[in-house]
Each structure stands twice: as structure tokens, then as C-alpha cells.
């Protein structure tokens, strides 16, 4: 049989054309034209299961805050011409991480960038958007892909945005005057919300379906955006994990504290001028190396790494760009966030963030026990009270948590860990829920993460390896993000870990789609998570501390319960309510 070489050539030519067309289409999918006319060129990635996705990394959302822009609100980025590569993470914002207990300063001052991840191909219908604000006490952390990547969440049809924002003194220095009113890190986040509103549609995201979620300081940031009028209309649902603005470390600094710390910072860097000439001091500070500014963070601690956050949000003087001008407890009008569906929760042993180090660094525990009355007010942020009031608060705490005395150790630490859990996290979340449920306009879903996994964040906070102390602060993050691949490289997830990860991803994504973590459209095998309508709250307990070989029946990974850690939360509410009547108004009910 004779071969028709002409036909073969035509077929080969056609195949080549099809291959080139497919390459062109794939390549074209990584090119996105921004509304202002410039282009972004992204990269291909795969989710955990191998699902294809697009990643646009290191996307600028504001002018680099350098030189004269240091200590100022972010400036919107002007349009650019032509193509811009967006294929790798930007540097983290310059920081010094106290939780690692080292002296390393890392990152760059030029750090206002975000990452966008989408499925590939993008479905025809616009997708819900999830914006992640990381934790780290507003002094460390980043939105980079190696920690907060899309590997798990992009198994589902969403658009994920993670962002860097300024930290420590570079992000939260305040003179309490118009020279430097403060909250620039929160204003960076606000700029991210504006960027998403204006640009996310070209990535396949729905600007009218935006869920903002965060953990620890990121969770507190979420509640600040639910409070600030500047964020109204830019978010439609919220998830606050282990943080609200009522947590003592997240509350605005008391009047005069921020200015005192700004003064101390300027003197540490030899920016001393006569009087209170803040403009001159700031000009001097803007000329200093960013590393030297960040290095002063450790000089703000009184003991160990406390107070935990030396540069928290502040109350700004009234001006056009102000993000926060009233203390959250003093806001008269109903916050716009009351009308937004909310998911909120804590881990069972949040306090391991602090007590893991106390239990494993003997010198630290010895000093803490021997100077308990002096140190506890610093650790729990009530040292702004007069000495007599501090002593009274300490006595109440001691009588409630340590009836048998200070006999806590590695094998008997629950009372100490509960104290830090409640003082730093549970009481603030409880107070936030009380006020929200008094005037609830939208559903509220509450959870307690209580799981024993293959790895624990207590290791990161100087806990011993291979010892389980409880469900530590930040523990749930490894079930939403591939953070464990960097932090726990030798840990092998258990079957329960994998099932819990699948469950939590569906809960979080369903909530981002519908404002309801349960699967609304069609059938689902998810347990029903009921919203709480009254106080005390009903909540979902997520996870299990039982090993599979301890029970014949696999434990349920979502169980509805009532009264979230209520006995302990009641203690803190009563303690706040019975502070002496002569407390200054700005201090009353604040620990």
C-alpha cells in the first residue's frame, strides 16, 4: 500500500497547529490584563491533589513605603505599561520574630505585595474571594506561599488572596498626633481590600462576594475592619480565628503609651530633639536604616517578650484618612460588621503560645514563679492600673486558677495554660460574642478547635518535640494551609488529620460561598453546624484528642455543644465588671 506523504504532512501540520494553539491558550491564561491597561504574567501551580491553578505572586498593591513614605499611610500604586512578571513571592515585611526567640532581622521595607490564586481554567461564573490576613502579633509573619499557600484551599472553586502588610514600628508607630497618627499596617490591609474590589474581577473573582479571614492578630484585624467605617462595603463575610479587638494585646494602646514608645524609639536611635518636635524626630527616623528601627522592638519588652505586642493599634486623632478614632467599647453607632455573617473561634489550649516556653525553659519558669505578682500584670496587660488595683486583680486570678498553689509543671500545666488561654484569647472572644449577640443581624458560627494531630504548634513556641500539651494557638492553620510542610517536615498526618483537613476546608469554603458552613445547594455528608442565636453560645467542637485505637467507633470531628468554656469566661466577665469604681473611664473593664 502506497503512503500518501502529502496527507501525512497535512495531518502533521494540523497536529502541530493544534499543539501550538493549546500552548497559546495555556500561556494566554497566565496573562491577565488589569483594569488600568497593564498586564500581569503569572505561573502555573498545582494544588495538593494535582488540580491545576494559576498563581500571580508578588503583585504590588501600593507604592513602596520608603524614604518620605515611611510611617505614612499607603499610597495607591499608579498604573504601569506593558507586562509585569508575577511568578514568585515578594520579600516579607521587615521584622524581628519574638516567638522564635532569636535575634534575626529579616525581610524588606519594600514589601507591600499580595498573591492571587485561582483555579485553571477559571469557571465561567465569578468565584467567591477569600482574603487572608496572617497572624504574628502585627510584628512578624507574611502572606507568602510557602506558609499560606493555596495547596489545600484551591481544591475548591474560590479565588484566594494573601497579602503582606507592614509590621512592628514600621507598621504601627504612632506619635498620637497628625505627624504620624498610626495604624499604617491596618491601612495597608484596607488598601488590599480596595485593590480586590477594583481588580479581582479580571482574575475570575466576584468583588461582591469577599470573605476576609485571619488568625490571631489577623483575626483581630478582621474585627477591626468590621468596626471601621473605612472598610464598609469592601467585605461581605468574616472569619476571625483566635482574635478580636477585645483581646488585651489587640486593644488600642491607652492614651500616651504609643507616644511614649515613639519617644523611646527615637532616643534609642539618637533622634533626640528639643521639646516635642515630632516632625523633626520623624525626619531623623526616616533617615535611619530600616533594620535599626525594627531592632528596637526587643527594647520595648519589660520581661521575656511581654507585653506581647509593644506596637498595637491606636486611637487616631480625627483626620480624613483615620482608620480608628474611637475605642471599640465606646463606639455609639452599630458597627457595619454586625450585618455580616461571622465565623469565630479559638483553640482549646491557646495559652501554649506562652506556657510551652515556660514549661521547657527552666530559668523562665523559675523567674515567673518567683516574681508572679510583678510579672502577671505585664503578661496579661493590666499593668496600666495602679499598684493596688493590679494586686487585687492578681489575687482574684490566683484564687481562681491556683487553688492548690503554684505547683504547675510539664505534667500538670493545665491551670497555667488555661489562665493564659483565657486572659489572652478566650475572654476577649467571649466579650465580642456577648455584644454581637445582643444585637445580632446576621448568623454567627462559633467553634472550638480541639484536636490532637501528628504535629503541634507548641513545638514552634519552644515546647518539647513529640510531647502533646494540647491544641495550641495557631494549631488549626496546618489544616487550612500547607504550613506544616515547612514547620513539621517529619510529621506524618494521621487518617483523622486528613479527614479533619477535608472537613475544615469544606466548612471554611462553604461559609465563604454562602455565609453558612453547611452545604446548602444539594446533599452533603457534613455534620450540621448550627449558628448561635443567644448567649451562652452553642458551638462546634472541631477535631478529636482520641487516638483511633482508643475507641472502636471513629470519633466525630464536629460535635455541637453549648456554653463555650463558660465557667472560665464568666470569671473574666465578673472580674472586669467589678474593677474599682474610681477607675478612669478609658481603663474600666479593660485588663
XYZ file of C-alpha atoms in Angstrom:
591
model
C 0.000 0.000 0.000
C 1.485 3.325 -1.056
C 1.889 6.030 1.584
C 0.298 9.365 0.771
C 3.070 11.607 2.084
C 1.073 14.706 1.262
C -1.703 13.532 3.561
C 0.781 12.662 6.305
C 2.345 16.095 6.002
C -1.070 17.794 6.201
C -2.066 15.751 9.280
C 1.251 16.523 10.983
C 0.860 20.192 10.164
C -2.649 20.158 11.627
C -1.433 18.443 14.806
C 1.341 20.986 15.215
C -1.168 23.763 14.781
C -3.427 22.235 17.443
C -0.496 21.837 19.846
C 0.607 25.428 19.295
C -2.972 26.630 19.754
C -3.226 24.721 23.043
C 0.100 26.192 24.187
C -1.086 29.639 23.233
C -4.310 29.200 25.156
C -2.485 27.911 28.232
C 0.047 30.693 28.015
C -2.671 33.251 27.458
C -4.394 32.039 30.646
C -1.339 33.141 32.610
C -1.635 36.657 31.154
C -4.177 38.929 32.841
C -4.847 42.476 31.742
C -5.503 44.797 34.660
C -8.329 47.345 34.506
C -5.754 50.133 34.126
C -4.345 48.507 30.965
C -1.111 46.900 32.162
C -0.596 43.138 32.179
C 0.388 40.559 34.821
C 2.109 37.330 33.824
C 1.536 34.556 36.346
C 2.661 30.965 36.679
C 1.140 27.508 36.726
C 0.921 25.593 40.001
C -0.892 22.523 41.234
C -2.977 22.029 44.336
C -2.372 19.135 46.731
C -4.375 16.711 44.568
C -2.664 17.848 41.365
C -5.504 20.159 40.327
C -4.242 22.931 38.052
C -4.254 26.535 39.219
C -2.892 29.935 38.329
C -0.686 31.888 40.706
C 0.041 35.613 40.457
C 2.670 36.278 43.099
C 4.388 39.428 44.263
C 1.676 41.724 42.863
C 2.201 45.309 44.088
C -0.815 46.989 45.670
C 0.783 50.221 46.912
C 3.842 52.390 46.320
C 6.869 51.047 48.254
C 6.761 52.816 51.664
C 10.350 54.054 51.501
C 12.042 57.324 52.380
C 9.453 60.031 52.980
C 6.673 57.412 52.848
C 7.973 55.579 55.923
C 5.497 55.973 58.828
C 2.814 57.218 56.430
C -0.403 55.686 55.125
C -0.044 53.582 51.963
C -0.144 55.366 48.625
C -2.097 53.806 45.759
C 0.114 52.327 43.062
C -0.065 54.175 39.714
C -0.819 52.170 36.519
C 2.014 50.531 34.651
C 2.552 49.899 30.960
C 3.222 46.535 29.329
C 3.819 43.233 31.133
C 4.892 42.642 34.716
C 6.099 39.232 35.895
C 4.227 37.879 38.929
C 5.808 34.462 39.404
C 7.457 34.487 42.856
C 6.846 35.694 46.385
C 7.825 39.208 47.323
C 10.087 39.670 50.365
C 8.382 39.533 53.744
C 7.903 42.830 55.525
C 10.920 43.625 57.682
C 10.501 42.009 61.073
C 12.035 40.554 64.180
C 10.105 37.496 65.354
C 9.957 37.295 69.174
C 8.150 33.943 69.160
C 11.239 32.239 67.688
C 13.327 33.735 70.497
C 16.227 34.626 68.224
C 17.922 37.828 67.145
C 17.322 37.537 63.403
C 16.036 40.540 61.462
C 14.690 39.606 58.055
C 12.682 40.985 55.176
C 12.468 44.243 53.281
C 10.817 47.595 53.753
C 9.618 47.306 50.149
C 7.033 44.613 50.908
C 3.512 45.795 50.018
C 2.643 42.953 47.688
C -0.049 40.307 47.502
C -0.611 36.904 45.900
C -3.690 35.810 43.923
C -4.524 32.165 43.267
C -7.298 30.886 41.005
C -8.340 27.529 39.511
C -7.135 26.833 35.985
C -9.235 27.095 33.959
C -11.415 29.611 35.806
C -15.120 28.705 35.765
C -17.406 30.977 33.766
C -19.266 32.199 36.860
C -17.370 34.641 39.127
C -15.891 32.870 42.145
C -16.109 33.823 45.829
C -12.975 35.583 47.067
C -11.159 34.767 50.312
C -8.642 37.369 51.582
C -6.168 36.085 54.196
C -4.519 38.348 56.804
C -1.779 36.474 58.671
C -1.108 36.440 62.388
C 2.105 37.172 64.246
C 1.111 39.920 66.644
C 1.402 42.635 63.976
C 5.160 42.218 64.400
C 6.058 39.132 62.352
C 4.629 36.811 59.694
C 3.834 37.201 55.993
C 1.373 36.219 53.302
C 3.922 34.198 51.319
C 3.101 30.952 49.534
C 5.469 28.687 51.485
C 3.357 29.272 54.602
C -0.056 30.440 53.447
C -0.133 28.848 50.021
C -3.165 27.656 48.063
C -2.366 23.930 48.059
C -5.433 22.937 50.113
C -7.971 25.720 49.634
C -7.637 25.709 45.842
C -9.013 22.184 45.775
C -12.249 24.193 45.784
C -13.599 26.830 43.413
C -12.520 30.060 45.076
C -10.057 32.890 44.461
C -7.544 33.189 47.314
C -5.699 36.425 48.090
C -2.922 36.622 50.706
C -1.070 39.825 51.481
C 1.889 41.327 53.280
C 1.382 44.425 55.416
C 3.793 46.498 57.469
C 4.679 45.241 60.945
C 6.183 46.379 64.234
C 7.288 50.018 64.478
C 7.369 50.362 60.681
C 3.672 49.491 60.568
C 2.275 50.684 63.886
C 4.438 53.521 65.237
C 2.249 56.404 66.391
C 3.029 59.814 67.847
C -0.707 60.225 68.607
C -0.569 63.396 66.520
C -1.183 64.127 62.857
C 2.582 63.855 62.318
C 2.200 60.066 62.499
C -1.314 59.073 63.595
C -0.549 55.350 63.307
C -2.339 52.123 62.244
C -0.457 52.030 58.939
C -0.398 48.219 58.971
C -4.214 48.178 59.181
C -4.355 50.826 56.459
C -2.185 48.555 54.286
C -4.839 45.869 54.765
C -7.514 48.400 53.835
C -5.575 49.132 50.647
C -5.659 45.390 49.892
C -9.462 45.444 50.228
C -9.636 48.364 47.795
C -7.319 46.566 45.381
C -9.509 43.460 45.457
C -12.662 45.496 44.844
C -11.095 47.228 41.835
C -9.155 44.345 40.278
C -10.312 40.897 41.340
C -12.902 40.508 38.557
C -10.182 40.135 35.899
C -8.887 37.089 37.837
C -12.335 35.486 37.846
C -13.236 36.626 41.363
C -16.526 38.179 42.448
C -15.953 41.593 44.086
C -19.427 41.294 45.609
C -18.572 38.063 47.435
C -15.500 38.759 49.573
C -14.709 36.900 52.799
C -11.907 38.341 54.940
C -10.328 35.798 57.274
C -7.358 35.815 59.596
C -5.841 34.240 62.694
C -4.556 35.795 65.939
C -3.627 39.398 65.059
C -5.085 38.603 61.633
C -8.358 37.629 63.343
C -8.318 40.816 65.408
C -7.650 42.715 62.172
C -10.814 41.174 60.711
C -12.878 42.559 63.604
C -11.242 45.980 63.221
C -12.354 46.023 59.588
C -15.853 45.075 60.757
C -15.719 48.145 63.005
C -14.037 50.779 60.843
C -16.280 52.763 58.507
C -13.370 52.844 56.059
C -13.955 49.126 55.348
C -17.733 49.330 54.907
C -18.879 47.659 51.699
C -15.473 46.084 50.981
C -16.231 42.760 52.720
C -19.306 40.550 52.846
C -18.406 37.782 55.305
C -15.769 37.411 58.018
C -13.838 34.655 59.790
C -11.966 35.628 62.982
C -9.703 32.861 64.266
C -8.299 33.313 67.789
C -8.520 37.088 67.874
C -10.782 40.106 68.295
C -10.131 43.730 69.207
C -11.203 42.908 72.787
C -8.198 40.659 73.388
C -5.867 42.625 75.688
C -2.901 42.501 73.300
C -5.104 43.758 70.434
C -6.817 46.636 72.199
C -5.757 50.156 71.265
C -2.923 51.421 73.411
C -4.018 53.695 76.250
C -3.620 57.409 75.675
C 0.004 58.448 75.935
C 1.509 54.931 75.694
C 2.079 54.999 71.925
C 3.678 58.442 72.092
C 5.952 57.310 74.933
C 7.118 54.345 72.881
C 7.664 56.541 69.826
C 9.758 58.831 72.034
C 11.758 55.885 73.385
C 12.353 54.549 69.882
C 13.608 57.918 68.674
C 16.008 58.189 71.614
C 17.298 54.651 71.087
C 18.198 55.702 67.538
C 19.746 59.022 68.623
C 16.929 61.083 67.143
C 16.750 63.359 70.158
C 15.479 66.891 69.624
C 14.332 69.629 71.949
C 10.726 69.503 73.111
C 8.046 67.511 71.286
C 9.066 68.339 67.750
C 7.658 65.158 66.243
C 8.273 66.306 62.686
C 11.999 66.610 63.368
C 12.127 63.264 65.173
C 10.311 61.521 62.318
C 12.589 63.077 59.728
C 15.532 61.694 61.668
C 13.916 58.259 61.945
C 13.192 58.197 58.216
C 16.908 58.550 57.589
C 17.786 55.515 59.733
C 18.240 52.018 58.360
C 15.009 50.018 58.499
C 16.905 47.198 60.263
C 17.857 49.580 63.081
C 14.262 50.729 63.514
C 12.982 47.147 63.696
C 15.783 46.101 66.068
C 14.368 48.396 68.765
C 11.340 46.094 69.173
C 13.125 43.989 71.791
C 13.906 47.104 73.826
C 10.158 47.626 74.333
C 9.688 44.363 76.263
C 9.520 44.531 80.056
C 10.044 40.819 80.760
C 10.746 37.999 78.322
C 8.619 39.021 75.304
C 5.958 40.897 77.240
C 3.953 42.993 76.824
C 3.375 40.724 73.848
C 2.693 43.496 71.319
C 4.542 46.770 72.014
C 3.070 48.447 68.918
C -0.657 47.638 68.794
C -3.376 49.646 67.006
C -4.060 53.118 68.368
C -6.857 55.672 68.547
C -6.020 58.274 65.926
C -6.753 61.999 66.053
C -9.622 62.934 63.743
C -8.480 63.368 60.154
C -9.648 62.332 56.716
C -7.558 59.180 56.489
C -8.179 57.934 60.038
C -8.943 54.207 60.315
C -9.835 54.188 64.032
C -10.855 57.228 66.085
C -12.857 55.619 68.937
C -12.146 52.777 71.312
C -14.244 49.761 70.344
C -16.186 49.811 73.641
C -17.069 53.477 73.159
C -18.457 53.295 69.615
C -22.031 54.548 69.820
C -23.307 53.579 66.390
C -23.872 49.988 65.320
C -20.716 48.713 63.536
C -21.318 47.708 59.926
C -19.867 44.281 60.731
C -22.952 43.413 62.757
C -24.744 42.835 59.445
C -22.079 40.429 58.141
C -22.152 36.655 58.673
C -19.328 35.714 61.038
C -17.409 32.537 61.854
C -15.324 32.847 65.009
C -13.485 30.541 67.393
C -10.478 29.600 69.487
C -8.292 26.565 70.119
C -8.646 24.597 73.349
C -5.163 25.425 74.673
C -4.381 28.817 73.154
C -2.145 29.661 76.099
C 0.565 27.242 74.997
C 1.786 30.175 72.915
C 3.301 31.325 76.236
C 3.344 28.310 78.517
C 5.175 25.959 76.128
C 8.303 28.039 76.728
C 7.659 28.297 80.481
C 7.359 24.514 80.706
C 10.558 23.842 78.743
C 12.896 26.704 79.654
C 13.559 26.166 83.392
C 15.087 29.584 84.017
C 11.985 31.242 82.586
C 9.620 29.233 84.798
C 11.734 29.902 87.883
C 11.654 33.637 87.288
C 7.923 33.592 86.512
C 7.061 31.756 89.743
C 9.365 33.822 91.944
C 8.078 37.151 90.560
C 4.485 36.133 89.848
C 2.812 39.220 91.346
C 5.116 41.575 89.449
C 5.074 39.737 86.121
C 1.455 38.626 85.686
C 0.144 42.204 85.175
C 2.755 42.654 82.440
C 1.976 39.325 80.769
C -1.806 39.882 80.847
C -1.684 43.609 80.010
C -3.226 45.090 83.149
C -0.104 46.857 84.405
C -1.652 50.215 83.385
C -3.685 50.103 86.625
C -2.355 51.493 89.890
C -0.351 49.051 92.031
C -3.170 48.367 94.484
C -5.605 47.502 91.685
C -3.030 45.284 89.987
C -2.581 43.370 93.244
C -6.336 42.941 93.662
C -6.738 41.576 90.123
C -3.791 39.219 90.658
C -5.344 37.879 93.894
C -8.635 37.122 92.140
C -6.798 35.320 89.320
C -4.622 33.367 91.741
C -7.601 32.210 93.811
C -9.500 31.067 90.719
C -6.756 29.216 88.826
C -4.319 28.122 91.524
C -6.370 26.928 94.483
C -3.728 24.268 95.142
C -0.841 26.705 94.778
C 1.765 27.213 92.063
C 2.550 23.549 91.539
C 2.361 23.592 87.758
C 4.963 21.737 85.713
C 5.232 19.822 82.420
C 2.870 17.089 83.574
C 0.499 19.399 85.456
C 0.170 22.598 83.468
C -3.497 22.825 82.524
C -4.389 25.503 85.091
C -1.491 27.700 83.980
C -2.237 27.146 80.288
C -5.951 27.840 80.890
C -5.037 31.109 82.601
C -3.039 32.372 79.621
C -5.620 30.982 77.173
C -8.394 32.884 78.910
C -6.502 36.077 79.645
C -5.071 36.418 76.145
C -7.805 34.904 73.968
C -10.986 33.319 75.375
C -12.217 36.261 77.464
C -11.841 38.707 74.555
C -13.650 36.433 72.104
C -16.369 35.839 74.705
C -16.905 39.573 75.217
C -17.067 40.117 71.461
C -19.737 37.411 71.172
C -21.804 38.866 74.005
C -22.011 42.249 72.324
C -22.626 40.808 68.873
C -25.436 38.529 70.074
C -27.125 41.390 71.932
C -27.779 42.994 68.546
C -27.355 40.186 66.040
C -28.307 40.983 62.458
C -26.506 38.104 60.713
C -25.624 34.477 61.530
C -22.760 33.727 63.917
C -20.971 30.367 63.812
C -18.700 29.598 66.771
C -16.107 26.824 67.019
C -13.606 25.335 69.455
C -10.665 23.624 67.742
C -9.741 20.696 69.975
C -7.633 18.151 68.103
C -4.527 16.045 68.680
C -2.656 15.881 65.389
C 0.624 14.472 64.209
C 2.339 17.804 64.903
C 1.674 20.714 67.218
C 2.495 24.402 67.099
C 3.664 24.142 70.707
C 6.933 22.893 69.154
C 7.349 26.245 67.409
C 6.886 28.063 70.719
C 9.691 26.066 72.399
C 7.617 23.113 73.544
C 9.357 19.751 73.581
C 9.179 17.665 70.402
C 6.911 14.628 70.483
C 5.117 15.807 73.612
C 1.459 16.776 73.321
C 0.340 19.558 75.643
C -2.958 20.369 73.926
C -4.458 22.174 70.938
C -2.054 25.106 70.806
C -2.572 28.608 69.464
C -2.396 28.544 65.631
C -2.915 24.759 65.612
C -5.763 24.880 63.082
C -3.647 26.636 60.438
C -1.991 23.407 59.271
C -5.431 22.113 58.222
C -6.152 25.147 56.018
C -2.686 25.841 54.608
C 0.429 23.776 53.759
C 2.284 25.443 56.612
C 3.222 22.055 58.083
C 5.398 21.271 55.065
C 7.799 23.973 56.269
C 7.405 23.626 60.026
C 6.824 19.906 60.643
C 8.788 18.178 57.906
C 8.953 14.776 59.633
C 5.346 14.620 60.851
C 3.123 12.101 59.065
C -0.562 13.142 59.090
C -2.906 10.580 60.606
C -6.132 9.441 58.984
C -8.006 11.690 61.408
C -5.779 14.628 60.424
C -6.636 14.143 56.749
C -10.349 13.783 57.473
C -10.305 16.902 59.642
C -8.475 18.845 56.950
C -11.079 17.862 54.372
C -13.881 18.777 56.775
C -12.452 22.188 57.715
C -11.724 23.147 54.120
C -15.311 22.434 53.168
C -16.639 24.338 56.198
C -14.492 27.405 55.506
C -15.193 27.408 51.752
C -18.939 26.826 52.176
C -19.048 29.779 54.541
C -17.181 31.926 52.006
C -19.713 30.960 49.341
C -22.920 31.220 51.329
C -22.340 32.728 54.755
C -23.176 29.233 56.055
C -20.552 26.494 56.609
C -23.115 23.794 55.835
C -23.613 22.670 52.249
C -26.760 24.474 51.102
C -27.045 23.515 47.444
C -27.739 19.808 47.238
C -26.925 16.951 49.576
C -23.918 16.736 51.837
C -22.455 14.353 54.367
C -21.212 17.212 56.537
C -22.493 17.285 60.124
C -24.791 20.261 60.682
C -23.089 23.243 62.300
C -25.831 25.351 63.861
C -25.436 29.116 64.252
C -25.657 30.521 67.757
C -28.525 32.929 68.377
C -28.287 33.576 72.105
C -25.719 33.811 74.848
C -24.313 31.475 76.218
C -23.341 30.274 72.786
C -23.730 26.924 71.117
C -20.640 25.952 69.170
C -18.994 23.268 67.073
C -16.130 21.348 68.655
C -13.776 20.535 65.764
C -11.394 17.596 65.921
C -10.703 14.867 68.461
C -7.991 14.150 71.012
C -8.762 10.413 70.963
C -6.421 8.151 69.058
C -8.190 5.824 66.623
C -7.009 2.790 68.582
C -8.567 4.148 71.787
C -12.132 3.684 70.557
C -13.965 1.159 68.452
C -16.033 3.866 66.780
C -14.149 6.662 64.996
C -14.875 9.897 66.886
C -16.956 12.580 65.222
C -14.834 15.501 64.087
C -17.686 18.004 64.517
C -19.898 17.945 67.608
C -22.396 20.602 68.672
C -22.044 21.737 72.290
C -23.271 24.629 74.454
C -21.514 27.236 76.617
C -18.011 27.736 75.237
C -15.591 27.404 78.203
C -18.350 29.210 80.112
C -17.165 28.816 83.700
C -13.841 30.433 82.874
C -15.372 33.109 80.636
C -17.806 34.038 83.441
C -14.878 34.617 85.797
C -13.268 37.154 83.459
C -16.543 38.942 82.799
C -17.192 39.298 86.524
C -13.609 40.370 87.156
C -13.894 43.158 84.574
C -17.299 44.230 85.872
C -16.045 44.613 89.446
C -12.987 46.734 88.902
C -12.912 49.559 91.456
C -15.386 52.331 90.628
C -12.695 55.022 90.612
C -11.000 53.518 87.556
C -10.531 56.080 84.784
C -13.246 55.589 82.174
C -10.787 54.596 79.485
C -9.444 51.830 81.732
C -12.600 50.405 83.272
C -13.454 46.877 82.132
C -10.066 46.579 80.452
C -7.495 44.065 81.558
